[in-house]
Every structure is written in C-alpha cells, then in structure tokens.
C-alpha cells in the first residue's frame, strides 16, 4: 500500500505542460506567462499631472504663504487649461500658471503642480498658499516603467496587476500556457445519463458531472465525455480519442469489479496503468498511469461519487495546479477544534467531510464532522458533500478523534 505522498510524487512527476499559445491580454487572467515581457515604451509616456491643480514653475511659488512683503508674490495669472487627453502642446512662461486635470500633460517649463486645495483663485489669477518642490504632484515620464524593464516574468501567473501592466505597455496579446485540458469519462454498465429514467439496477451517471465541475473549479478546461461502455474496441477508440486533446484524463468507475478489470485490460494496450491501494479513505483503491504517445496522465477513480470526489481532491486537483504553475498545489490547511468526535479507518489517512466555522468571540476555527463519526453518515455517502466546505485530515495512525481535539482541516471552496 502506497502512502498519499508516494502516490502524489508519482502523479506530479507525470505532469504534461500544454504547448504555449498567444492570447488576448483580456483572456490571460490566471494563466502562466510563457515569455518574458519587456516594455518597449515608457510608462507614463509623458510628464503628467498627478492631481487636479495648476501647473507652475516651482521657483515662482517658492515664497507662497510667506507674510514677508519684500518677497515676490505667489499670485500668478492663469493663461490656459489642459484637460486629460489633450494633444495641444502648451509652453509655460515665467510667472504663469496653467489649470490642469489629473493625467493631463504638463506644459513645457512647468515642473510642479499646485493642488486646487492649496490655492485661492480670483478671476483669471491663482494664488498658491504654500510652496511645492520641483517634481511635486507630477508623474515623470518613465517613473513607473522604463523601456527594457521586465513587466511580466516568464513563468509568472498573470493576475489583475499583470494584465494592467501589459495593457500599460501596449501589449494586446501575450504568450501563455493554456489551462490544462481535462477529459472526464464515466464507466459502468449500470449507468444512464440524467436525461433518462433509470430502470431496475441502473443509476444516474453522477461522476462525469461532479468530476467535470471539480475540474473546472480547479482551473482546468474540462471536456465531459459522459458514459463510455460497450465492446473493448469501442472503449479503446473513445479513450484514445481523448488522449490527443487532453493533458489529463479522468475515468470514474475504473476500479473494482469484473467490468473494471476488462476496462483496465483495454487501457493496458494504450500505455502503463497501475492500480493500487493508497493509504487513504475514502477512495483507497485507485489507478494512475500514462497513456498514448504523449504519455497523458490518466486517473482511474472509484465508482462511488463521494469516494471519487475525495480522490479527485487529493490526487487530481494538485496535478492541475502543478501544470498551471501554481506555487502551492495543495489546498490551504488550517487547524480547527472538532465539535464532535469521529472515527477513521486504521492505517489509512482519513479525509472526512466537515463544516468549517469560526467562533465569533475567540476567532478560533471549529469543525463539525459530517461523516464517519459522531453519529454522522458513513464516508461513502454523497449527501453530506452539499453541506461540507472542508476535509478533516486524520493521520493514518489515529482511529478516533475526540470532541474538542485540534485537527488539520483542508479548506475547500466556501459554499454560501
């Protein structure tokens, strides 16, 4: 039996990075940059006003606010106005002021802006109430970005700030690694799609819908295939068709039972698949390998939807994050105090559904187990997933968690 860490190491080593593509910066959010982007122009491209006010020569108002009658007055004529976006060049003469808006180009010879709140105006004259140093309230050309500066590093995940920088330097497209493509397949002769009424012995295909949603939530570009069944050649063609369009293939219902044995025999003709027990529950029995000429990572998950979702969370989601270039592949883990006891299988790390809360007074994290203990549901039931927002992680050497005990909790998407 492999440990969770051993299985994760095997999975991570098989990561396949998608070929980079050029995309519009508006569509690049969350993607990993595949090039080093250098600025070809200054940002800002000209000296601009940082605030609404009056553009002046700082030397002309150096005595502003002084009560000494022998010093030059800081009262200047206002000879024009420059709005943001103005293309008209303006040249300032000594002892003149020009009204400017935030973002407007600074007139030639001006080296400062006096904020409106620091002035008094009478008709076409402005008096500065306090001095402003040279460069005051002015964004100098190139003060943010200079030509040749690296604005986005290769390998960086593009966030809102990076999108803004790319736009600021005039880049409409950027080379990125796309989201990993994931194909999700359900296997099982007992399955019917949700638009049909199941007969005796039949059940709805839950897994392809649930796992596809989990894949999208993880950041993958998911293609839900649905149910694959029939004779071996048909199964092989269906799986092989996904290998050329995917960086990850997930097949649910591929472990346990005679039908899954036949499926694995078909998959063995496409590559290397290893079915093993991992020291975790639920979802202990699972398979992993690489298929096709491109050695596409392929997961074989249990048929039970609850176990399949947990196995996805523990094994598949981290691979998606590795391919996406995320520094932290695992979910955030916090410590919380249990409000009820729970039981866990001996010798296997437990991933028990729970509801994470926070005490309003102490701000301490509390967690209520929703399965496998305290009178809760068994781990194989799906119903409590709807109320859970975390997985309680129980070490393999512990079988009983008492009420009030502090445990590690894997925090998942908050559900309102």
XYZ file of C-alpha atoms in Angstrom:
416
model
C 0.000 0.000 0.000
C 1.419 3.372 -1.005
C 1.306 6.447 1.170
C -0.508 9.529 -0.057
C 2.838 11.301 -0.510
C 4.279 8.449 -2.569
C 1.282 8.430 -4.902
C 1.335 12.218 -5.220
C 5.030 12.120 -6.140
C 4.283 9.649 -8.949
C 1.394 11.811 -10.161
C 3.356 15.091 -10.077
C 6.291 13.571 -11.973
C 3.971 12.753 -14.891
C 2.764 16.351 -15.410
C 2.468 17.358 -19.070
C 2.769 21.086 -19.805
C 0.475 22.317 -22.606
C 2.064 23.996 -25.621
C 2.017 27.806 -25.227
C -0.496 29.853 -27.177
C -0.814 33.575 -27.865
C -3.934 35.065 -26.358
C -5.506 38.463 -25.795
C -4.454 40.047 -22.516
C -8.127 40.279 -21.575
C -8.258 36.463 -21.603
C -4.911 35.863 -19.862
C -6.042 36.186 -16.240
C -4.939 33.201 -14.155
C -2.721 31.737 -16.884
C 1.044 31.222 -16.659
C 3.121 33.520 -18.845
C 5.263 31.645 -21.386
C 7.521 34.565 -22.305
C 9.448 37.356 -20.659
C 7.623 40.561 -21.493
C 9.790 43.686 -21.702
C 8.474 47.213 -22.082
C 9.120 48.950 -25.377
C 7.981 52.350 -24.150
C 7.972 54.453 -21.002
C 5.051 54.472 -18.579
C 3.851 57.133 -18.302
C 4.894 58.272 -21.735
C 4.975 61.968 -20.781
C 5.125 64.154 -17.684
C 1.573 64.241 -16.358
C -0.341 65.881 -13.547
C -0.858 63.627 -10.547
C -3.719 65.744 -9.224
C -6.151 68.454 -10.293
C -4.475 71.833 -9.853
C -2.239 74.385 -11.522
C 0.979 73.646 -13.383
C 3.697 76.125 -12.408
C 7.420 76.620 -12.172
C 8.229 75.737 -8.580
C 10.624 78.664 -8.349
C 7.719 81.065 -8.963
C 5.860 79.978 -5.828
C 8.795 79.251 -3.545
C 7.664 82.036 -1.173
C 3.993 81.001 -1.158
C 2.367 81.524 2.220
C 5.009 83.974 3.386
C 3.890 87.127 5.250
C 7.064 88.988 4.256
C 6.024 91.893 1.973
C 9.507 92.045 0.477
C 9.352 88.592 -1.192
C 7.748 88.030 -4.615
C 4.040 87.249 -4.581
C 2.806 83.734 -5.349
C -0.172 85.189 -7.223
C 0.084 84.136 -10.897
C -2.102 84.677 -13.964
C -3.868 81.585 -15.286
C -3.140 81.546 -19.003
C -4.902 78.371 -20.090
C -6.264 74.944 -19.243
C -5.112 71.440 -20.185
C -7.538 68.535 -19.896
C -6.652 64.844 -19.679
C -6.082 63.512 -23.190
C -5.170 66.899 -24.640
C -2.877 66.775 -27.679
C -2.230 70.519 -27.814
C 1.309 71.451 -26.726
C 1.463 74.306 -24.237
C 4.536 76.299 -23.218
C 4.554 77.968 -19.843
C 6.232 81.342 -19.450
C 7.869 82.503 -16.207
C 5.378 83.558 -13.511
C 2.404 81.965 -15.222
C 0.086 79.097 -14.275
C -1.972 76.673 -16.322
C -5.010 74.848 -14.964
C -4.509 71.046 -15.361
C -6.611 67.956 -14.761
C -5.323 64.721 -13.279
C -3.490 62.822 -16.029
C -3.091 65.881 -18.269
C 0.307 66.522 -19.892
C 2.407 69.078 -18.054
C 3.213 72.191 -20.148
C 6.799 72.824 -21.194
C 8.915 74.538 -18.487
C 6.460 73.621 -15.715
C 7.986 71.342 -13.074
C 5.276 71.137 -10.403
C 1.520 71.111 -9.843
C -0.141 73.044 -7.042
C -3.224 71.128 -5.812
C -6.501 73.033 -6.002
C -6.867 72.847 -2.208
C -3.602 74.772 -1.853
C -4.779 77.713 -3.946
C -7.158 80.619 -3.991
C -8.491 81.882 -7.315
C -9.833 85.300 -8.188
C -10.968 85.594 -11.776
C -8.065 84.637 -14.030
C -5.475 84.726 -11.271
C -4.332 81.989 -8.916
C -2.529 82.412 -5.600
C -0.557 79.475 -4.179
C -0.973 79.210 -0.400
C 2.089 77.038 0.126
C 5.187 76.138 -1.915
C 5.573 72.944 -3.949
C 9.016 71.460 -4.650
C 10.226 70.714 -8.150
C 8.552 67.473 -9.273
C 5.752 67.841 -6.734
C 2.476 66.191 -7.808
C 3.944 65.291 -11.191
C 4.266 61.774 -12.617
C 7.506 61.973 -14.574
C 7.788 60.165 -17.915
C 9.156 56.682 -17.277
C 8.768 56.944 -13.500
C 6.710 53.730 -13.484
C 8.247 51.687 -16.324
C 11.304 52.315 -18.484
C 11.920 50.772 -21.940
C 13.582 47.393 -21.434
C 12.073 46.833 -17.977
C 10.617 43.329 -17.417
C 6.914 43.813 -16.717
C 5.956 40.101 -16.573
C 8.439 37.307 -15.907
C 8.322 34.051 -17.798
C 6.517 31.508 -15.644
C 4.615 34.116 -13.627
C 0.897 33.586 -13.113
C -0.906 36.540 -14.679
C -3.083 38.398 -12.202
C -5.012 41.649 -12.448
C -1.848 43.726 -11.905
C -0.014 41.903 -14.700
C -2.961 42.413 -17.059
C -2.793 46.117 -16.227
C 0.962 46.263 -16.859
C 0.604 44.506 -20.202
C -2.057 46.996 -21.222
C 0.067 49.898 -19.940
C 2.968 48.975 -22.218
C 0.692 48.451 -25.207
C 0.683 44.655 -25.377
C -2.627 43.373 -26.782
C -1.534 39.707 -26.811
C 0.764 37.592 -24.669
C 2.194 34.083 -24.923
C 0.740 31.876 -22.173
C 0.404 28.261 -21.156
C -3.305 27.486 -21.539
C -5.372 25.826 -18.865
C -4.740 22.070 -18.819
C -7.339 20.220 -20.862
C -9.109 17.504 -18.922
C -11.384 14.786 -20.272
C -13.801 13.184 -17.806
C -15.257 9.752 -18.541
C -17.688 7.591 -16.591
C -17.538 3.829 -16.996
C -20.077 1.280 -15.856
C -22.781 -0.900 -17.432
C -25.213 0.251 -14.748
C -25.033 3.931 -15.699
C -27.598 6.027 -17.554
C -27.440 9.739 -18.319
C -29.522 12.116 -16.251
C -31.943 12.854 -19.097
C -33.203 9.236 -18.984
C -35.212 7.364 -16.382
C -33.114 4.602 -14.800
C -34.524 1.102 -14.890
C -34.093 -1.656 -12.349
C -30.407 -1.971 -11.489
C -29.490 1.285 -13.197
C -28.235 4.525 -11.632
C -27.634 8.022 -12.916
C -24.166 8.990 -14.108
C -23.165 11.301 -11.275
C -19.412 11.119 -11.642
C -18.902 12.704 -15.048
C -20.909 15.754 -13.943
C -19.409 16.064 -10.453
C -15.819 15.462 -11.536
C -16.131 17.795 -14.517
C -17.343 20.509 -12.155
C -14.452 19.773 -9.779
C -12.027 20.041 -12.694
C -13.392 23.426 -13.764
C -13.257 24.660 -10.184
C -9.595 23.578 -10.073
C -8.849 25.664 -13.163
C -8.860 23.044 -15.928
C -10.523 23.314 -19.320
C -12.849 20.322 -18.982
C -14.494 18.199 -21.645
C -17.122 15.913 -20.148
C -17.373 12.781 -22.289
C -20.061 11.098 -20.218
C -20.646 7.353 -20.235
C -18.357 5.019 -22.161
C -19.284 1.348 -22.395
C -19.642 -1.468 -24.865
C -17.192 -3.811 -26.502
C -13.407 -3.306 -25.983
C -12.670 -1.708 -29.336
C -15.316 0.947 -28.803
C -13.920 1.717 -25.357
C -10.376 1.921 -26.708
C -11.415 4.291 -29.512
C -13.263 6.527 -27.066
C -10.317 6.803 -24.668
C -7.716 7.085 -27.418
C -9.671 9.954 -28.957
C -9.286 11.947 -25.735
C -5.542 11.411 -25.410
C -4.815 13.725 -28.341
C -6.888 16.545 -26.833
C -6.027 16.284 -23.138
C -3.286 16.862 -20.617
C -5.290 14.875 -18.032
C -7.810 12.053 -18.418
C -10.061 11.047 -15.525
C -12.052 7.795 -15.711
C -14.507 7.090 -12.905
C -15.772 3.584 -12.218
C -12.487 2.114 -13.421
C -11.554 0.257 -10.232
C -13.414 -2.583 -8.566
C -15.455 -5.346 -10.182
C -15.121 -7.564 -13.239
C -16.225 -4.802 -15.646
C -13.433 -2.523 -14.492
C -10.946 -5.378 -14.937
C -11.920 -5.529 -18.594
C -11.570 -1.759 -18.899
C -8.066 -1.848 -17.459
C -7.137 -4.586 -19.936
C -8.161 -2.246 -22.748
C -6.232 0.657 -21.233
C -3.124 -1.509 -20.937
C -2.949 -1.585 -24.739
C -2.573 2.221 -24.720
C 0.125 2.582 -22.079
C 1.087 1.920 -18.485
C -1.648 1.879 -15.865
C -1.023 0.857 -12.270
C -3.940 0.066 -9.986
C -3.006 0.118 -6.328
C -4.182 0.842 -2.835
C -3.291 4.202 -1.373
C -3.271 4.599 2.409
C -6.271 6.937 2.451
C -10.013 6.699 2.808
C -12.383 7.007 1.144
C -11.002 6.272 -2.320
C -8.235 3.898 -1.288
C -8.363 1.786 -4.456
C -7.366 3.902 -7.438
C -5.251 3.767 -10.521
C -2.816 6.027 -12.280
C -0.593 5.863 -15.327
C 0.319 7.484 -18.616
C -1.359 6.618 -21.915
C -0.731 7.305 -25.582
C 2.277 8.594 -27.455
C 2.266 11.799 -25.378
C 2.119 9.861 -22.086
C -1.004 11.635 -20.882
C -1.579 11.305 -17.103
C -4.671 9.161 -16.616
C -6.529 8.588 -13.352
C -8.767 5.645 -12.537
C -11.161 6.614 -9.760
C -13.790 4.682 -7.794
C -17.367 4.358 -8.988
C -18.785 5.766 -5.757
C -19.251 9.518 -6.323
C -18.241 10.528 -2.812
C -15.040 8.465 -2.924
C -14.335 9.699 -6.447
C -14.643 13.347 -5.367
C -12.281 12.842 -2.433
C -9.754 11.009 -4.623
C -10.020 13.849 -7.142
C -9.419 16.429 -4.433
C -6.388 14.633 -3.020
C -4.758 13.387 -6.262
C -6.104 15.077 -9.394
C -6.505 18.668 -8.238
C -2.838 19.003 -7.176
C -1.752 17.874 -10.663
C -3.924 20.573 -12.234
C -2.217 23.156 -10.020
C 1.258 21.834 -10.892
C 0.505 22.097 -14.612
C -0.875 25.604 -14.113
C 2.388 26.602 -12.438
C 0.861 27.325 -9.054
C 3.402 27.556 -6.271
C 1.001 25.957 -3.809
C -0.510 22.821 -5.339
C -2.362 21.724 -2.206
C -5.335 23.356 -0.579
C -4.836 25.661 2.368
C -4.691 23.709 5.632
C -5.819 25.258 8.932
C -6.108 23.849 12.405
C -9.558 23.592 13.918
C -11.156 22.200 17.039
C -13.739 19.460 16.484
C -17.254 19.977 17.846
C -17.979 16.229 17.699
C -15.967 13.046 17.712
C -15.248 10.988 14.634
C -13.839 7.595 13.671
C -11.276 6.858 10.977
C -10.056 3.669 9.315
C -6.875 2.239 10.856
C -3.656 2.535 8.850
C -5.108 4.972 6.307
C -5.209 8.740 6.273
C -8.790 9.878 6.587
C -10.313 12.688 4.547
C -13.604 13.277 6.332
C -16.142 15.815 5.130
C -16.790 18.633 7.534
C -18.209 22.084 8.001
C -15.608 24.665 8.970
C -16.757 27.565 11.133
C -15.198 30.329 13.210
C -16.054 31.277 16.764
C -17.229 34.896 16.730
C -15.632 35.709 20.076
C -12.351 33.772 20.072
C -11.893 33.678 16.250
C -10.886 30.039 16.692
C -11.654 27.645 13.845
C -14.229 24.963 14.670
C -15.123 21.981 12.513
C -18.214 19.798 12.572
C -17.658 16.307 11.082
C -20.327 15.390 8.531
C -19.313 11.763 8.069
C -17.602 8.827 9.724
C -18.284 9.641 13.306
C -20.321 11.256 15.991
C -23.460 9.617 14.665
C -22.760 11.056 11.224
C -23.020 9.385 7.852
C -20.578 6.801 6.532
C -17.835 8.159 4.281
C -19.300 6.676 1.090
C -22.485 8.769 1.061
C -22.719 11.801 -1.230
C -25.426 13.767 0.555
C -23.227 15.495 3.121
C -20.925 16.859 0.400
C -23.551 19.528 -0.208
C -23.064 20.925 3.315
C -19.286 20.448 3.547
C -16.689 23.113 2.915
C -13.623 21.216 4.087
C -11.998 17.832 4.569
C -10.808 16.867 8.031
C -7.418 15.201 7.648
C -6.965 12.352 10.133
C -3.450 10.845 10.398
C -3.138 7.173 9.443
C -2.086 6.218 12.976
C -5.225 7.669 14.582
C -8.580 5.926 14.556
C -10.547 8.108 16.957
C -10.767 11.877 17.215
C -12.388 13.077 20.421
C -14.647 16.130 20.649
C -12.564 19.243 21.228
C -9.414 17.765 19.672
C -7.436 20.007 17.321
C -7.133 18.586 13.786
C -5.806 19.629 10.395
C -8.523 20.784 8.039
C -8.185 21.131 4.259
C -10.221 24.225 3.454
C -12.159 23.994 0.188
C -14.374 26.441 -1.705
C -16.746 28.207 0.625
C -20.356 27.426 -0.155
C -22.920 30.070 0.739
